[in-house]
PDB file of C-alpha atoms in Angstrom:
ATOM      1  CA  MET A   1     -73.705-186.018 202.972  1.00  0.00           C
ATOM      2  CA  PHE A   2     -76.053-183.590 201.317  1.00  0.00           C
ATOM      3  CA  ARG A   3     -74.152-180.948 202.653  1.00  0.00           C
ATOM      4  CA  VAL A   4     -70.271-182.556 202.087  1.00  0.00           C
ATOM      5  CA  LEU A   5     -71.801-182.295 198.665  1.00  0.00           C
ATOM      6  CA  THR A   6     -72.634-178.568 199.169  1.00  0.00           C
ATOM      7  CA  ALA A   7     -69.080-178.121 200.587  1.00  0.00           C
ATOM      8  CA  LEU A   8     -67.603-179.531 197.575  1.00  0.00           C
ATOM      9  CA  LEU A   9     -69.145-177.602 194.781  1.00  0.00           C
ATOM     10  CA  LEU A  10     -68.670-174.188 197.195  1.00  0.00           C
ATOM     11  CA  SER A  11     -65.336-175.081 197.568  1.00  0.00           C
ATOM     12  CA  VAL A  12     -64.706-175.054 193.449  1.00  0.00           C
ATOM     13  CA  PRO A  13     -63.236-171.571 192.438  1.00  0.00           C
ATOM     14  CA  MET A  14     -65.357-170.304 189.703  1.00  0.00           C
ATOM     15  CA  SER A  15     -62.619-169.502 186.566  1.00  0.00           C
ATOM     16  CA  ALA A  16     -64.216-173.813 186.176  1.00  0.00           C
ATOM     17  CA  TRP A  17     -66.991-173.330 186.180  1.00  0.00           C
ATOM     18  CA  ALA A  18     -66.625-170.663 183.163  1.00  0.00           C
ATOM     19  CA  LEU A  19     -64.368-172.900 180.750  1.00  0.00           C
ATOM     20  CA  VAL A  20     -66.739-172.697 178.076  1.00  0.00           C
ATOM     21  CA  PRO A  21     -69.406-169.174 178.585  1.00  0.00           C
ATOM     22  CA  PRO A  22     -72.784-169.486 176.262  1.00  0.00           C
ATOM     23  CA  ASP A  23     -72.007-166.878 174.245  1.00  0.00           C
ATOM     24  CA  TYR A  24     -67.974-168.289 173.834  1.00  0.00           C
ATOM     25  CA  GLN A  25     -67.578-168.656 169.659  1.00  0.00           C
ATOM     26  CA  GLU A  26     -64.289-169.506 167.783  1.00  0.00           C
ATOM     27  CA  PRO A  27     -61.574-166.517 167.235  1.00  0.00           C
ATOM     28  CA  PRO A  28     -60.845-165.394 163.434  1.00  0.00           C
ATOM     29  CA  SER A  29     -59.274-167.412 161.691  1.00  0.00           C
ATOM     30  CA  ASP A  30     -57.547-166.578 158.360  1.00  0.00           C
ATOM     31  CA  PHE A  31     -57.854-169.452 156.576  1.00  0.00           C
ATOM     32  CA  ILE A  32     -61.556-170.088 154.845  1.00  0.00           C
ATOM     33  CA  ALA A  33     -62.478-173.188 152.798  1.00  0.00           C
ATOM     34  CA  GLU A  34     -65.717-173.212 150.907  1.00  0.00           C
ATOM     35  CA  ILE A  35     -66.639-176.702 149.023  1.00  0.00           C
ATOM     36  CA  GLU A  36     -69.653-177.585 147.264  1.00  0.00           C
ATOM     37  CA  ALA A  37     -71.541-179.317 144.808  1.00  0.00           C
ATOM     38  CA  GLY A  38     -75.150-179.640 142.781  1.00  0.00           C
ATOM     39  CA  LEU A  39     -76.732-179.395 139.184  1.00  0.00           C
ATOM     40  CA  GLN A  40     -75.948-177.194 136.179  1.00  0.00           C
ATOM     41  CA  ILE A  41     -77.768-176.112 133.075  1.00  0.00           C
ATOM     42  CA  ASN A  42     -76.270-174.866 130.410  1.00  0.00           C
ATOM     43  CA  ARG A  43     -77.281-172.574 127.389  1.00  0.00           C
ATOM     44  CA  GLY A  44     -74.936-171.297 124.507  1.00  0.00           C
ATOM     45  CA  ASN A  45     -72.448-173.477 122.780  1.00  0.00           C
ATOM     46  CA  THR A  46     -73.714-175.966 124.945  1.00  0.00           C
ATOM     47  CA  GLU A  47     -76.898-177.641 125.872  1.00  0.00           C
ATOM     48  CA  SER A  48     -77.058-180.174 128.589  1.00  0.00           C
ATOM     49  CA  SER A  49     -77.660-179.898 132.727  1.00  0.00           C
ATOM     50  CA  SER A  50     -75.810-182.288 134.591  1.00  0.00           C
ATOM     51  CA  PHE A  51     -73.138-181.871 137.805  1.00  0.00           C
ATOM     52  CA  ASN A  52     -70.238-178.733 138.850  1.00  0.00           C
ATOM     53  CA  GLY A  53     -68.368-178.500 141.736  1.00  0.00           C
ATOM     54  CA  ARG A  54     -66.330-175.929 143.442  1.00  0.00           C
ATOM     55  CA  THR A  55     -63.884-175.449 145.863  1.00  0.00           C
ATOM     56  CA  LYS A  56     -62.430-172.083 146.996  1.00  0.00           C
ATOM     57  CA  LEU A  57     -59.639-171.934 149.363  1.00  0.00           C
ATOM     58  CA  VAL A  58     -58.712-168.082 150.928  1.00  0.00           C
ATOM     59  CA  TYR A  59     -56.050-167.829 153.217  1.00  0.00           C
ATOM     60  CA  ASP A  60     -55.904-163.563 154.871  1.00  0.00           C
ATOM     61  CA  THR A  61     -53.236-162.071 156.852  1.00  0.00           C
ATOM     62  CA  LYS A  62     -52.633-158.759 158.223  1.00  0.00           C
ATOM     63  CA  GLN A  63     -50.670-157.720 155.170  1.00  0.00           C
ATOM     64  CA  PHE A  64     -51.158-160.918 152.444  1.00  0.00           C
ATOM     65  CA  LYS A  65     -54.231-161.755 151.263  1.00  0.00           C
ATOM     66  CA  GLN A  66     -54.272-165.488 148.906  1.00  0.00           C
ATOM     67  CA  GLU A  67     -56.833-166.950 146.970  1.00  0.00           C
ATOM     68  CA  GLY A  68     -57.550-169.782 144.704  1.00  0.00           C
ATOM     69  CA  THR A  69     -60.583-171.566 143.089  1.00  0.00           C
ATOM     70  CA  PHE A  70     -61.296-174.419 141.261  1.00  0.00           C
ATOM     71  CA  LYS A  71     -64.138-174.863 139.505  1.00  0.00           C
ATOM     72  CA  LEU A  72     -65.524-178.155 137.364  1.00  0.00           C
ATOM     73  CA  TYR A  73     -68.304-178.695 134.673  1.00  0.00           C
ATOM     74  CA  TYR A  74     -69.061-181.717 133.876  1.00  0.00           C
ATOM     75  CA  SER A  75     -72.389-183.825 131.613  1.00  0.00           C
ATOM     76  CA  ALA A  76     -73.045-186.719 129.678  1.00  0.00           C
ATOM     77  CA  ASP A  77     -76.064-187.758 128.201  1.00  0.00           C
ATOM     78  CA  ALA A  78     -76.789-191.437 126.690  1.00  0.00           C
ATOM     79  CA  ASP A  79     -74.388-191.695 124.376  1.00  0.00           C
ATOM     80  CA  LYS A  80     -71.242-189.283 124.872  1.00  0.00           C
ATOM     81  CA  THR A  81     -69.786-186.392 126.606  1.00  0.00           C
ATOM     82  CA  THR A  82     -71.309-183.296 126.176  1.00  0.00           C
ATOM     83  CA  ALA A  83     -69.269-181.025 128.613  1.00  0.00           C
ATOM     84  CA  GLU A  84     -66.839-180.605 130.012  1.00  0.00           C
ATOM     85  CA  LYS A  85     -65.020-177.288 132.045  1.00  0.00           C
ATOM     86  CA  TYR A  86     -61.646-176.636 133.552  1.00  0.00           C
ATOM     87  CA  ASP A  87     -61.404-173.451 135.716  1.00  0.00           C
ATOM     88  CA  LEU A  88     -58.499-172.175 137.536  1.00  0.00           C
ATOM     89  CA  GLN A  89     -58.566-168.642 139.513  1.00  0.00           C
ATOM     90  CA  LEU A  90     -55.347-167.530 142.334  1.00  0.00           C
ATOM     91  CA  GLN A  91     -54.188-164.564 143.204  1.00  0.00           C
ATOM     92  CA  SER A  92     -52.155-163.229 145.477  1.00  0.00           C
ATOM     93  CA  SER A  93     -52.677-160.328 147.524  1.00  0.00           C
ATOM     94  CA  TYR A  94     -50.106-157.472 149.140  1.00  0.00           C
ATOM     95  CA  LYS A  95     -52.023-154.806 151.248  1.00  0.00           C
ATOM     96  CA  LEU A  96     -50.583-151.890 151.304  1.00  0.00           C
ATOM     97  CA  ASP A  97     -50.463-150.031 154.766  1.00  0.00           C
ATOM     98  CA  ASN A  98     -48.443-145.987 154.665  1.00  0.00           C
ATOM     99  CA  ASP A  99     -49.675-142.999 155.668  1.00  0.00           C
ATOM    100  CA  PHE A 100     -51.189-141.942 152.224  1.00  0.00           C
ATOM    101  CA  SER A 101     -54.817-142.084 153.016  1.00  0.00           C
ATOM    102  CA  TRP A 102     -56.071-142.778 150.054  1.00  0.00           C
ATOM    103  CA  LEU A 103     -53.961-146.194 149.948  1.00  0.00           C
ATOM    104  CA  ASP A 104     -54.923-147.395 153.108  1.00  0.00           C
ATOM    105  CA  ASP A 105     -57.796-149.473 151.782  1.00  0.00           C
ATOM    106  CA  GLY A 106     -55.419-150.507 148.180  1.00  0.00           C
ATOM    107  CA  TYR A 107     -53.778-153.462 147.547  1.00  0.00           C
ATOM    108  CA  ILE A 108     -50.737-155.200 144.750  1.00  0.00           C
ATOM    109  CA  PHE A 109     -51.985-158.598 142.904  1.00  0.00           C
ATOM    110  CA  GLY A 110     -50.558-161.120 140.876  1.00  0.00           C
ATOM    111  CA  ARG A 111     -53.642-163.177 139.472  1.00  0.00           C
ATOM    112  CA  GLY A 112     -54.215-166.000 136.875  1.00  0.00           C
ATOM    113  CA  ASP A 113     -57.217-166.831 135.513  1.00  0.00           C
ATOM    114  CA  PHE A 114     -56.741-171.018 133.376  1.00  0.00           C
ATOM    115  CA  THR A 115     -59.284-172.798 131.732  1.00  0.00           C
ATOM    116  CA  LEU A 116     -59.452-175.722 129.987  1.00  0.00           C
ATOM    117  CA  ASP A 117     -62.771-176.411 127.999  1.00  0.00           C
ATOM    118  CA  ARG A 118     -63.466-179.731 125.322  1.00  0.00           C
ATOM    119  CA  PHE A 119     -67.071-178.201 123.895  1.00  0.00           C
ATOM    120  CA  GLY A 120     -66.546-174.405 124.459  1.00  0.00           C
ATOM    121  CA  SER A 121     -65.898-171.322 121.488  1.00  0.00           C
ATOM    122  CA  TYR A 122     -62.272-171.669 123.134  1.00  0.00           C
ATOM    123  CA  THR A 123     -60.821-174.997 124.151  1.00  0.00           C
ATOM    124  CA  GLN A 124     -57.717-173.273 126.196  1.00  0.00           C
ATOM    125  CA  VAL A 125     -58.138-169.589 128.001  1.00  0.00           C
ATOM    126  CA  SER A 126     -54.752-168.624 129.521  1.00  0.00           C
ATOM    127  CA  THR A 127     -54.564-165.034 131.299  1.00  0.00           C
ATOM    128  CA  ILE A 128     -52.075-163.700 133.510  1.00  0.00           C
ATOM    129  CA  SER A 129     -52.857-160.481 134.246  1.00  0.00           C
ATOM    130  CA  VAL A 130     -50.621-157.455 137.486  1.00  0.00           C
ATOM    131  CA  GLY A 131     -52.432-154.413 138.964  1.00  0.00           C
ATOM    132  CA  TYR A 132     -53.718-152.446 141.694  1.00  0.00           C
ATOM    133  CA  GLY A 133     -56.880-153.095 143.816  1.00  0.00           C
ATOM    134  CA  PHE A 134     -58.796-150.800 146.412  1.00  0.00           C
ATOM    135  CA  ASP A 135     -61.793-151.199 148.962  1.00  0.00           C
ATOM    136  CA  ALA A 136     -64.192-147.974 147.303  1.00  0.00           C
ATOM    137  CA  ILE A 137     -66.669-149.613 149.936  1.00  0.00           C
ATOM    138  CA  SER A 138     -66.020-151.507 153.431  1.00  0.00           C
ATOM    139  CA  ASN A 139     -68.218-152.406 156.332  1.00  0.00           C
ATOM    140  CA  SER A 140     -69.935-154.683 158.004  1.00  0.00           C
ATOM    141  CA  ASP A 141     -72.647-155.747 155.447  1.00  0.00           C
ATOM    142  CA  THR A 142     -71.642-154.646 152.182  1.00  0.00           C
ATOM    143  CA  LYS A 143     -68.006-154.718 150.462  1.00  0.00           C
ATOM    144  CA  LEU A 144     -66.878-153.448 147.260  1.00  0.00           C
ATOM    145  CA  SER A 145     -63.299-153.670 145.556  1.00  0.00           C
ATOM    146  CA  LEU A 146     -62.300-152.625 142.272  1.00  0.00           C
ATOM    147  CA  GLU A 147     -59.338-153.999 140.211  1.00  0.00           C
ATOM    148  CA  ILE A 148     -56.961-152.258 137.287  1.00  0.00           C
ATOM    149  CA  GLY A 149     -54.435-153.620 135.364  1.00  0.00           C
ATOM    150  CA  PRO A 150     -52.357-155.140 132.444  1.00  0.00           C
ATOM    151  CA  GLY A 151     -52.639-158.631 131.618  1.00  0.00           C
ATOM    152  CA  TYR A 152     -51.653-160.997 129.088  1.00  0.00           C
ATOM    153  CA  ARG A 153     -54.026-163.566 127.399  1.00  0.00           C
ATOM    154  CA  TYR A 154     -53.204-166.367 125.398  1.00  0.00           C
ATOM    155  CA  ASN A 155     -57.112-168.349 123.656  1.00  0.00           C
ATOM    156  CA  MET A 156     -56.990-171.742 121.728  1.00  0.00           C
ATOM    157  CA  PRO A 157     -60.148-171.703 119.508  1.00  0.00           C
ATOM    158  CA  ILE A 158     -61.592-174.451 118.531  1.00  0.00           C
ATOM    159  CA  GLU A 159     -61.316-177.177 115.706  1.00  0.00           C
ATOM    160  CA  THR A 160     -63.657-176.476 112.826  1.00  0.00           C
ATOM    161  CA  GLU A 161     -64.036-177.784 109.275  1.00  0.00           C
ATOM    162  CA  ALA A 162     -63.394-173.909 108.519  1.00  0.00           C
ATOM    163  CA  GLU A 163     -60.159-174.184 109.944  1.00  0.00           C
ATOM    164  CA  PRO A 164     -59.229-177.543 111.546  1.00  0.00           C
ATOM    165  CA  ASN A 165     -55.740-176.652 112.276  1.00  0.00           C
ATOM    166  CA  PRO A 166     -56.393-173.094 114.307  1.00  0.00           C
ATOM    167  CA  ASP A 167     -53.458-170.804 115.429  1.00  0.00           C
ATOM    168  CA  ALA A 168     -53.627-169.430 119.219  1.00  0.00           C
ATOM    169  CA  ASP A 169     -55.039-165.877 119.092  1.00  0.00           C
ATOM    170  CA  LYS A 170     -51.943-163.474 121.741  1.00  0.00           C
ATOM    171  CA  ASP A 171     -53.373-160.476 123.266  1.00  0.00           C
ATOM    172  CA  ILE A 172     -51.925-158.033 125.384  1.00  0.00           C
ATOM    173  CA  ILE A 173     -54.889-156.864 127.795  1.00  0.00           C
ATOM    174  CA  VAL A 174     -56.395-154.489 130.393  1.00  0.00           C
ATOM    175  CA  ARG A 175     -58.684-156.213 132.952  1.00  0.00           C
ATOM    176  CA  THR A 176     -60.748-154.222 135.100  1.00  0.00           C
ATOM    177  CA  ALA A 177     -63.427-155.714 137.705  1.00  0.00           C
ATOM    178  CA  ALA A 178     -65.364-154.806 140.488  1.00  0.00           C
ATOM    179  CA  LYS A 179     -66.315-157.489 143.264  1.00  0.00           C
ATOM    180  CA  PHE A 180     -68.935-156.638 145.358  1.00  0.00           C
ATOM    181  CA  LYS A 181     -70.340-158.710 148.235  1.00  0.00           C
ATOM    182  CA  HIS A 182     -73.639-157.341 150.560  1.00  0.00           C
ATOM    183  CA  LYS A 183     -75.670-159.313 153.235  1.00  0.00           C
ATOM    184  CA  LEU A 184     -79.028-159.145 152.535  1.00  0.00           C
ATOM    185  CA  GLN A 185     -80.034-160.659 156.492  1.00  0.00           C
ATOM    186  CA  GLU A 186     -78.295-162.993 158.777  1.00  0.00           C
ATOM    187  CA  TYR A 187     -78.370-165.449 157.133  1.00  0.00           C
ATOM    188  CA  THR A 188     -78.545-164.540 152.885  1.00  0.00           C
ATOM    189  CA  SER A 189     -76.357-162.645 150.235  1.00  0.00           C
ATOM    190  CA  LEU A 190     -75.359-161.262 148.169  1.00  0.00           C
ATOM    191  CA  ASN A 191     -71.970-161.783 145.723  1.00  0.00           C
ATOM    192  CA  ALA A 192     -71.172-160.502 141.892  1.00  0.00           C
ATOM    193  CA  ASP A 193     -67.954-160.115 140.197  1.00  0.00           C
ATOM    194  CA  LEU A 194     -68.197-157.980 136.615  1.00  0.00           C
ATOM    195  CA  THR A 195     -64.918-158.143 135.598  1.00  0.00           C
ATOM    196  CA  ALA A 196     -63.848-157.414 131.959  1.00  0.00           C
ATOM    197  CA  GLU A 197     -60.758-157.473 129.716  1.00  0.00           C
ATOM    198  CA  MET A 198     -60.629-156.112 126.841  1.00  0.00           C
ATOM    199  CA  GLY A 199     -57.583-156.475 124.349  1.00  0.00           C
ATOM    200  CA  GLU A 200     -56.574-155.260 120.481  1.00  0.00           C
ATOM    201  CA  ASN A 201     -58.016-159.235 118.954  1.00  0.00           C
ATOM    202  CA  ASN A 202     -59.650-160.001 121.463  1.00  0.00           C
ATOM    203  CA  SER A 203     -62.631-158.506 124.379  1.00  0.00           C
ATOM    204  CA  THR A 204     -64.710-160.468 127.018  1.00  0.00           C
ATOM    205  CA  LEU A 205     -66.795-159.217 130.144  1.00  0.00           C
ATOM    206  CA  THR A 206     -68.023-162.257 132.456  1.00  0.00           C
ATOM    207  CA  LEU A 207     -70.335-161.265 135.080  1.00  0.00           C
ATOM    208  CA  ASP A 208     -70.431-164.159 138.302  1.00  0.00           C
ATOM    209  CA  MET A 209     -73.535-163.621 140.689  1.00  0.00           C
ATOM    210  CA  ASN A 210     -74.635-165.742 143.069  1.00  0.00           C
ATOM    211  CA  TYR A 211     -76.980-165.595 145.928  1.00  0.00           C
ATOM    212  CA  LYS A 212     -76.112-167.416 149.098  1.00  0.00           C
ATOM    213  CA  ASN A 213     -78.965-168.701 152.021  1.00  0.00           C
ATOM    214  CA  THR A 214     -77.432-170.149 155.294  1.00  0.00           C
ATOM    215  CA  LEU A 215     -79.554-173.363 155.882  1.00  0.00           C
ATOM    216  CA  PHE A 216     -77.791-174.084 159.745  1.00  0.00           C
ATOM    217  CA  GLN A 217     -74.088-173.656 160.743  1.00  0.00           C
ATOM    218  CA  ASP A 218     -71.711-173.795 158.186  1.00  0.00           C
ATOM    219  CA  TRP A 219     -74.253-175.749 155.573  1.00  0.00           C
ATOM    220  CA  ALA A 220     -75.203-173.319 152.614  1.00  0.00           C
ATOM    221  CA  PHE A 221     -77.730-172.881 149.814  1.00  0.00           C
ATOM    222  CA  LYS A 222     -76.853-171.773 146.919  1.00  0.00           C
ATOM    223  CA  ILE A 223     -77.899-170.556 142.899  1.00  0.00           C
ATOM    224  CA  GLY A 224     -75.037-168.729 140.979  1.00  0.00           C
ATOM    225  CA  VAL A 225     -75.314-167.500 137.177  1.00  0.00           C
ATOM    226  CA  ASN A 226     -71.989-167.059 135.162  1.00  0.00           C
ATOM    227  CA  VAL A 227     -72.123-164.789 132.061  1.00  0.00           C
ATOM    228  CA  LYS A 228     -69.258-164.786 129.626  1.00  0.00           C
ATOM    229  CA  TYR A 229     -69.716-162.528 126.081  1.00  0.00           C
ATOM    230  CA  THR A 230     -66.870-162.939 123.954  1.00  0.00           C
ATOM    231  CA  ASP A 231     -66.351-160.675 121.646  1.00  0.00           C
ATOM    232  CA  VAL A 232     -64.552-162.631 118.656  1.00  0.00           C
ATOM    233  CA  VAL A 233     -65.130-166.746 118.823  1.00  0.00           C
ATOM    234  CA  PRO A 234     -65.195-168.741 116.049  1.00  0.00           C
ATOM    235  CA  GLU A 235     -67.042-169.738 113.084  1.00  0.00           C
ATOM    236  CA  GLY A 236     -70.189-171.651 114.478  1.00  0.00           C
ATOM    237  CA  SER A 237     -70.229-170.535 117.533  1.00  0.00           C
ATOM    238  CA  LYS A 238     -72.381-168.263 120.111  1.00  0.00           C
ATOM    239  CA  GLN A 239     -70.721-165.097 121.870  1.00  0.00           C
ATOM    240  CA  THR A 240     -72.513-166.027 125.177  1.00  0.00           C
ATOM    241  CA  ASP A 241     -72.311-168.694 127.534  1.00  0.00           C
ATOM    242  CA  THR A 242     -74.605-168.833 130.360  1.00  0.00           C
ATOM    243  CA  ILE A 243     -73.510-171.388 133.357  1.00  0.00           C
ATOM    244  CA  THR A 244     -76.895-171.913 135.856  1.00  0.00           C
ATOM    245  CA  THR A 245     -75.988-173.663 139.075  1.00  0.00           C
ATOM    246  CA  PHE A 246     -78.139-174.840 142.378  1.00  0.00           C
ATOM    247  CA  ASN A 247     -75.462-175.639 144.868  1.00  0.00           C
ATOM    248  CA  LEU A 248     -74.503-177.415 148.087  1.00  0.00           C
ATOM    249  CA  MET A 249     -72.142-175.141 150.238  1.00  0.00           C
ATOM    250  CA  TYR A 250     -69.836-176.257 153.692  1.00  0.00           C
ATOM    251  CA  THR A 251     -67.430-173.700 154.330  1.00  0.00           C
ATOM    252  CA  PHE A 252     -64.983-174.221 157.272  1.00  0.00           C
ATOM    253  CA  GLN A 253     -62.608-172.101 158.820  1.00  0.00           C
TER     254      GLN A 253
END
């Protein structure tokens, strides 16, 4: 009986034993999604701690890169809602590929940023921009992308006693951005986006920074800080808003 079993095992082709090699990895995917949620601490125009969530979708091919990010910030005390904010960011990039070496890592983009904030200095903020970007640094551990281009911004100030029916602030702007990613170790990384929108009527500067530590497989713990400075704000509002988050994030692709 033993001889029969041995003969059968030896007759099986070696390829059958190598269907899933020990070091097998899934092939890279063009689609990546991140979903996260957790605790939020607000300082600035709102003082509270509560829930936040974020979803990011990226479809990256050889010629195009499509990105979409949705953020939700919500908190309430025993009596009422104290913070409610929704952010939507969309960007479509066309990668340049030609004989000019200085354009090899460049891309042309169109972008839209939309915010609804019940308790912010501006309850509605919409920015549409186009421009050019390129990878100043791009290797296995570090990536730095720079962007610049013109745009249009629409701001609706919050109602105040001095201005119960405020007029919307409409402005032509120049948008610049620096997007930095760095792999600190095998399971940790640092990301920082710095964006400036300069207009004739108003200007803003936003820093969105986070530290991510992979716990196991596709799960990670993420600490984030978002700081936004607005040069001109309605009476009674603060120029700087800061949001600190502690989230559990799941990534799939």
